[in-house]
PDB file of C-alpha atoms and ligand atoms in Angstrom:
ATOM      1  CA  MET A   1       0.000   0.000   0.000  1.00 45.00           C
ATOM      2  CA  SER A   2       2.701   2.400   1.006  1.00 45.00           C
ATOM      3  CA  ALA A   3       5.370   2.567  -1.681  1.00 50.00           C
ATOM      4  CA  THR A   4       4.749   6.242  -2.329  1.00 85.00           C
ATOM      5  CA  ASN A   5       5.216   7.504   1.213  1.00 97.00           C
ATOM      6  CA  ILE A   6       8.296   9.605   1.903  1.00 97.00           C
ATOM      7  CA  VAL A   7       9.732   8.687   5.308  1.00 98.00           C
ATOM      8  CA  LEU A   8      12.138  11.183   6.859  1.00 98.00           C
ATOM      9  CA  ILE A   9      14.702   9.814   9.284  1.00 98.00           C
ATOM     10  CA  GLY A  10      17.578  11.458  11.144  1.00 98.00           C
ATOM     11  CA  PHE A  11      18.816  12.479  14.531  1.00 97.00           C
ATOM     12  CA  MET A  12      16.802  14.599  16.960  1.00 93.00           C
ATOM     13  CA  GLY A  13      16.859  18.216  15.847  1.00 92.00           C
ATOM     14  CA  SER A  14      17.786  17.486  12.235  1.00 96.00           C
ATOM     15  CA  GLY A  15      14.677  19.285  10.968  1.00 95.00           C
ATOM     16  CA  LYS A  16      12.538  16.276   9.977  1.00 97.00           C
ATOM     17  CA  SER A  17       9.251  17.861  11.049  1.00 96.00           C
ATOM     18  CA  SER A  18       9.827  21.334   9.567  1.00 96.00           C
ATOM     19  CA  VAL A  19      11.192  19.932   6.321  1.00 96.00           C
ATOM     20  CA  GLY A  20       8.451  17.301   6.155  1.00 97.00           C
ATOM     21  CA  ARG A  21       5.633  19.776   6.691  1.00 97.00           C
ATOM     22  CA  THR A  22       6.955  22.130   3.997  1.00 95.00           C
ATOM     23  CA  PHE A  23       7.612  19.309   1.562  1.00 95.00           C
ATOM     24  CA  ALA A  24       4.162  17.795   2.063  1.00 96.00           C
ATOM     25  CA  LYS A  25       2.569  21.165   1.325  1.00 94.00           C
ATOM     26  CA  GLN A  26       4.532  21.464  -1.905  1.00 92.00           C
ATOM     27  CA  ARG A  27       3.377  18.010  -2.980  1.00 91.00           C
ATOM     28  CA  GLN A  28      -0.182  18.690  -1.841  1.00 93.00           C
ATOM     29  CA  SER A  29      -0.079  15.629   0.338  1.00 95.00           C
ATOM     30  CA  TYR A  30      -0.528  15.090   4.070  1.00 96.00           C
ATOM     31  CA  PHE A  31       2.186  15.285   6.684  1.00 98.00           C
ATOM     32  CA  LEU A  32       2.365  12.879   9.621  1.00 98.00           C
ATOM     33  CA  ASP A  33       4.756  13.065  12.559  1.00 98.00           C
ATOM     34  CA  THR A  34       5.153   9.794  14.494  1.00 98.00           C
ATOM     35  CA  ASP A  35       6.013  11.552  17.789  1.00 97.00           C
ATOM     36  CA  ALA A  36       2.866  13.687  17.481  1.00 97.00           C
ATOM     37  CA  MET A  37       0.786  10.605  16.625  1.00 98.00           C
ATOM     38  CA  ILE A  38       2.040   8.833  19.752  1.00 98.00           C
ATOM     39  CA  GLU A  39       1.547  11.906  21.940  1.00 98.00           C
ATOM     40  CA  SER A  40      -2.008  12.421  20.741  1.00 98.00           C
ATOM     41  CA  SER A  41      -3.050   8.809  21.148  1.00 97.00           C
ATOM     42  CA  GLU A  42      -1.415   8.574  24.596  1.00 98.00           C
ATOM     43  CA  GLY A  43      -2.653  12.004  25.668  1.00 98.00           C
ATOM     44  CA  ARG A  44       0.762  12.934  27.096  1.00 97.00           C
ATOM     45  CA  ARG A  45       4.136  14.191  25.971  1.00 95.00           C
ATOM     46  CA  ILE A  46       7.068  11.955  24.972  1.00 94.00           C
ATOM     47  CA  ASP A  47       9.120  13.079  27.980  1.00 92.00           C
ATOM     48  CA  GLU A  48       6.247  12.044  30.269  1.00 95.00           C
ATOM     49  CA  ILE A  49       6.020   8.642  28.567  1.00 96.00           C
ATOM     50  CA  PHE A  50       9.777   8.118  29.075  1.00 94.00           C
ATOM     51  CA  GLN A  51       9.592   9.286  32.657  1.00 94.00           C
ATOM     52  CA  ASN A  52       6.538   7.281  33.724  1.00 97.00           C
ATOM     53  CA  ASP A  53       6.772   4.123  31.639  1.00 97.00           C
ATOM     54  CA  GLY A  54      10.360   4.031  30.369  1.00 96.00           C
ATOM     55  CA  GLU A  55      12.020   3.909  26.982  1.00 95.00           C
ATOM     56  CA  GLU A  56      11.105   0.284  26.287  1.00 96.00           C
ATOM     57  CA  TYR A  57       7.412   1.108  26.520  1.00 97.00           C
ATOM     58  CA  PHE A  58       7.914   4.072  24.172  1.00 97.00           C
ATOM     59  CA  ARG A  59       9.644   1.802  21.626  1.00 97.00           C
ATOM     60  CA  LYS A  60       6.637  -0.546  21.721  1.00 97.00           C
ATOM     61  CA  LEU A  61       4.382   2.399  20.913  1.00 98.00           C
ATOM     62  CA  GLU A  62       6.687   3.246  18.010  1.00 98.00           C
ATOM     63  CA  GLU A  63       6.546  -0.346  16.773  1.00 97.00           C
ATOM     64  CA  ASN A  64       2.718  -0.198  16.806  1.00 97.00           C
ATOM     65  CA  THR A  65       2.898   3.061  14.874  1.00 98.00           C
ATOM     66  CA  VAL A  66       5.110   1.491  12.186  1.00 98.00           C
ATOM     67  CA  ASN A  67       2.654  -1.385  11.791  1.00 97.00           C
ATOM     68  CA  TRP A  68      -0.279   1.006  11.542  1.00 97.00           C
ATOM     69  CA  LEU A  69       1.486   3.160   8.952  1.00 97.00           C
ATOM     70  CA  LYS A  70       2.340   0.083   6.889  1.00 95.00           C
ATOM     71  CA  SER A  71      -1.261  -0.913   6.431  1.00 94.00           C
ATOM     72  CA  ASN A  72      -3.081   2.426   6.530  1.00 96.00           C
ATOM     73  CA  VAL A  73      -1.069   5.223   4.961  1.00 96.00           C
ATOM     74  CA  GLN A  74      -0.071   6.066   1.425  1.00 95.00           C
ATOM     75  CA  SER A  75       1.093   9.109  -0.582  1.00 95.00           C
ATOM     76  CA  SER A  76       2.114  10.955   2.573  1.00 97.00           C
ATOM     77  CA  VAL A  77       5.212  12.566   4.006  1.00 98.00           C
ATOM     78  CA  ILE A  78       6.096  11.050   7.369  1.00 98.00           C
ATOM     79  CA  SER A  79       8.554  12.383   9.908  1.00 98.00           C
ATOM     80  CA  THR A  80       9.825   9.790  12.386  1.00 98.00           C
ATOM     81  CA  GLY A  81      11.293   9.943  15.881  1.00 97.00           C
ATOM     82  CA  GLY A  82      15.094   9.651  15.717  1.00 96.00           C
ATOM     83  CA  GLY A  83      15.157   6.109  17.140  1.00 96.00           C
ATOM     84  CA  MET A  84      12.319   4.599  15.132  1.00 97.00           C
ATOM     85  CA  LEU A  85      14.420   3.204  12.278  1.00 97.00           C
ATOM     86  CA  VAL A  86      16.921   1.806  14.767  1.00 96.00           C
ATOM     87  CA  TYR A  87      14.501   0.098  17.150  1.00 95.00           C
ATOM     88  CA  CYS A  88      11.511  -0.856  15.023  1.00 94.00           C
ATOM     89  CA  GLU A  89      11.374  -3.433  12.293  1.00 90.00           C
ATOM     90  CA  GLY A  90       9.578  -2.739   9.058  1.00 94.00           C
ATOM     91  CA  LEU A  91       9.987   1.014   8.654  1.00 96.00           C
ATOM     92  CA  GLN A  92      11.550   0.432   5.244  1.00 95.00           C
ATOM     93  CA  GLU A  93       8.261  -1.139   4.129  1.00 95.00           C
ATOM     94  CA  VAL A  94       6.434   2.115   4.896  1.00 96.00           C
ATOM     95  CA  GLY A  95       8.029   4.037   2.039  1.00 96.00           C
ATOM     96  CA  THR A  96      11.155   5.642   0.604  1.00 96.00           C
ATOM     97  CA  ILE A  97      13.559   6.305   3.462  1.00 97.00           C
ATOM     98  CA  VAL A  98      15.256   9.717   3.313  1.00 98.00           C
ATOM     99  CA  TYR A  99      18.008  10.506   5.817  1.00 98.00           C
ATOM    100  CA  LEU A 100      18.353  14.204   6.651  1.00 98.00           C
ATOM    101  CA  LYS A 101      22.003  14.316   7.639  1.00 98.00           C
ATOM    102  CA  VAL A 102      23.187  17.162   9.883  1.00 98.00           C
ATOM    103  CA  PRO A 103      26.491  17.197  11.828  1.00 97.00           C
ATOM    104  CA  PHE A 104      26.142  16.888  15.607  1.00 96.00           C
ATOM    105  CA  ALA A 105      27.652  20.353  16.227  1.00 95.00           C
ATOM    106  CA  SER A 106      25.048  21.995  13.964  1.00 96.00           C
ATOM    107  CA  ILE A 107      22.257  20.137  15.743  1.00 95.00           C
ATOM    108  CA  MET A 108      23.505  21.475  19.078  1.00 92.00           C
ATOM    109  CA  ASN A 109      23.556  25.019  17.685  1.00 92.00           C
ATOM    110  CA  ARG A 110      20.014  24.717  16.378  1.00 90.00           C
ATOM    111  CA  MET A 111      18.347  23.388  19.523  1.00 89.00           C
ATOM    112  CA  SER A 112      16.765  25.821  21.950  1.00 89.00           C
ATOM    113  CA  PRO A 113      16.753  24.972  25.691  1.00 89.00           C
ATOM    114  CA  GLU A 114      13.003  24.155  25.383  1.00 88.00           C
ATOM    115  CA  GLU A 115      13.670  21.737  22.550  1.00 87.00           C
ATOM    116  CA  LEU A 116      16.457  20.063  24.499  1.00 87.00           C
ATOM    117  CA  LYS A 117      14.132  19.649  27.464  1.00 84.00           C
ATOM    118  CA  LYS A 118      11.526  17.858  25.361  1.00 83.00           C
ATOM    119  CA  ARG A 119      14.039  15.162  24.409  1.00 87.00           C
ATOM    120  CA  PRO A 120      15.042  12.841  27.261  1.00 84.00           C
ATOM    121  CA  LEU A 121      18.013  11.381  25.361  1.00 87.00           C
ATOM    122  CA  PHE A 122      19.644  14.820  25.288  1.00 87.00           C
ATOM    123  CA  LYS A 123      19.984  15.003  29.066  1.00 85.00           C
ATOM    124  CA  ASP A 124      23.652  14.090  28.777  1.00 90.00           C
ATOM    125  CA  ARG A 125      25.402  15.811  25.868  1.00 90.00           C
ATOM    126  CA  GLU A 126      28.330  13.375  25.642  1.00 93.00           C
ATOM    127  CA  LYS A 127      25.991  10.422  25.615  1.00 93.00           C
ATOM    128  CA  ALA A 128      23.854  12.110  22.958  1.00 94.00           C
ATOM    129  CA  GLU A 129      26.951  12.566  20.792  1.00 96.00           C
ATOM    130  CA  SER A 130      27.906   8.933  21.100  1.00 96.00           C
ATOM    131  CA  ILE A 131      24.338   7.855  20.201  1.00 96.00           C
ATOM    132  CA  TYR A 132      24.594  10.222  17.213  1.00 97.00           C
ATOM    133  CA  ASN A 133      27.792   8.546  15.991  1.00 97.00           C
ATOM    134  CA  GLU A 134      26.326   5.056  16.287  1.00 97.00           C
ATOM    135  CA  ARG A 135      23.059   6.010  14.653  1.00 97.00           C
ATOM    136  CA  ASN A 136      24.658   7.911  11.794  1.00 97.00           C
ATOM    137  CA  LYS A 137      26.100   4.636  10.478  1.00 97.00           C
ATOM    138  CA  ILE A 138      22.757   2.858  10.774  1.00 97.00           C
ATOM    139  CA  TYR A 139      20.839   5.713   9.121  1.00 98.00           C
ATOM    140  CA  GLU A 140      23.323   5.803   6.219  1.00 97.00           C
ATOM    141  CA  SER A 141      23.245   2.069   5.679  1.00 96.00           C
ATOM    142  CA  ARG A 142      19.439   1.790   5.666  1.00 96.00           C
ATOM    143  CA  ALA A 143      18.430   4.984   3.849  1.00 97.00           C
ATOM    144  CA  ASP A 144      17.380   4.947   0.213  1.00 97.00           C
ATOM    145  CA  ILE A 145      18.464   8.586  -0.106  1.00 97.00           C
ATOM    146  CA  VAL A 146      20.863  10.657   2.039  1.00 98.00           C
ATOM    147  CA  ILE A 147      20.483  14.449   1.940  1.00 98.00           C
ATOM    148  CA  ASP A 148      22.978  16.942   3.316  1.00 98.00           C
ATOM    149  CA  ALA A 149      20.513  18.838   5.517  1.00 98.00           C
ATOM    150  CA  ASP A 150      22.972  21.258   7.123  1.00 97.00           C
ATOM    151  CA  ALA A 151      21.340  24.170   5.298  1.00 97.00           C
ATOM    152  CA  SER A 152      18.297  26.462   5.419  1.00 95.00           C
ATOM    153  CA  LEU A 153      14.806  24.982   5.383  1.00 94.00           C
ATOM    154  CA  GLU A 154      14.278  26.278   1.820  1.00 93.00           C
ATOM    155  CA  GLU A 155      17.547  24.777   0.607  1.00 95.00           C
ATOM    156  CA  VAL A 156      16.886  21.395   2.216  1.00 96.00           C
ATOM    157  CA  GLY A 157      13.372  21.415   0.701  1.00 94.00           C
ATOM    158  CA  LEU A 158      14.901  22.045  -2.706  1.00 94.00           C
ATOM    159  CA  ARG A 159      17.446  19.261  -2.287  1.00 96.00           C
ATOM    160  CA  LEU A 160      14.670  16.919  -1.214  1.00 96.00           C
ATOM    161  CA  SER A 161      12.474  17.757  -4.225  1.00 94.00           C
ATOM    162  CA  GLN A 162      15.412  17.216  -6.553  1.00 95.00           C
ATOM    163  CA  ALA A 163      16.278  13.896  -4.951  1.00 95.00           C
ATOM    164  CA  ILE A 164      12.712  12.586  -5.036  1.00 91.00           C
ATOM    165  CA  ALA A 165      11.672  13.838  -8.474  1.00 74.00           C
TER     166      ALA A 165
HETATM  167  C1  S3P B   1      14.138   9.931  20.062  1.00 91.22           C
HETATM  168  C2  S3P B   1      13.816  11.008  19.272  1.00 91.22           C
HETATM  169  C3  S3P B   1      12.649  11.864  19.527  1.00 91.22           C
HETATM  170  C4  S3P B   1      11.567  11.075  20.261  1.00 91.22           C
HETATM  171  C5  S3P B   1      12.134  10.458  21.491  1.00 91.22           C
HETATM  172  C6  S3P B   1      13.299   9.499  21.204  1.00 91.22           C
HETATM  173  C7  S3P B   1      15.352   9.134  19.728  1.00 91.22           C
HETATM  174  O1  S3P B   1      12.109  12.340  18.301  1.00 91.22           O
HETATM  175  O2  S3P B   1      11.024  10.095  19.431  1.00 91.22           O
HETATM  176  O3  S3P B   1      12.543  11.485  22.352  1.00 91.22           O
HETATM  177  O4  S3P B   1      15.514   7.995  20.191  1.00 91.22           O
HETATM  178  O5  S3P B   1      16.183   9.648  18.935  1.00 91.22           O
HETATM  179  P1  S3P B   1      12.809  13.484  17.378  1.00 91.22           P
HETATM  180  O6  S3P B   1      13.845  12.802  16.541  1.00 91.22           O
HETATM  181  O7  S3P B   1      11.679  13.998  16.546  1.00 91.22           O
HETATM  182  O8  S3P B   1      13.365  14.499  18.293  1.00 91.22           O
END
């Protein structure tokens, strides 16, 4: 069902949601954000889910989301939580996987204190950097397309359109 979905992956703060929303508008399709889907169905924020039920529980919710997307969504642009591709099987069956690649230092510069607070895995900067390095290899090896996303929203949107067209 889902071959035409565009699935954006990448580390926290790499711009998946902003790029995805803009790109979906251009294509006149819908935009879905897996973190927002989980938050709305759970009725609480991701940091609360981590705090009250732990990361393992959150990953189960992500797994359910992947399964739901696989059988229910097509022709959409989907932004994923940074760990979804790593922890959940089957994301590649949801659509074309596009990795928005941004160096760790640029991600740190982009993130406001509020945005850092929303993301439990950013509590320890050194640990976040080591997760980044591990994940970067996994993202690169599983992506259908890798985009240098260390640029303005407009520029990344352009690169994405060129890569997908
Ligand atoms: C996570 C990334 C977050 C969110 C959760 C875990 C991760 O999403 O799913 O905090 O493991 O990288 P964003 O990538 O949208 O920040």
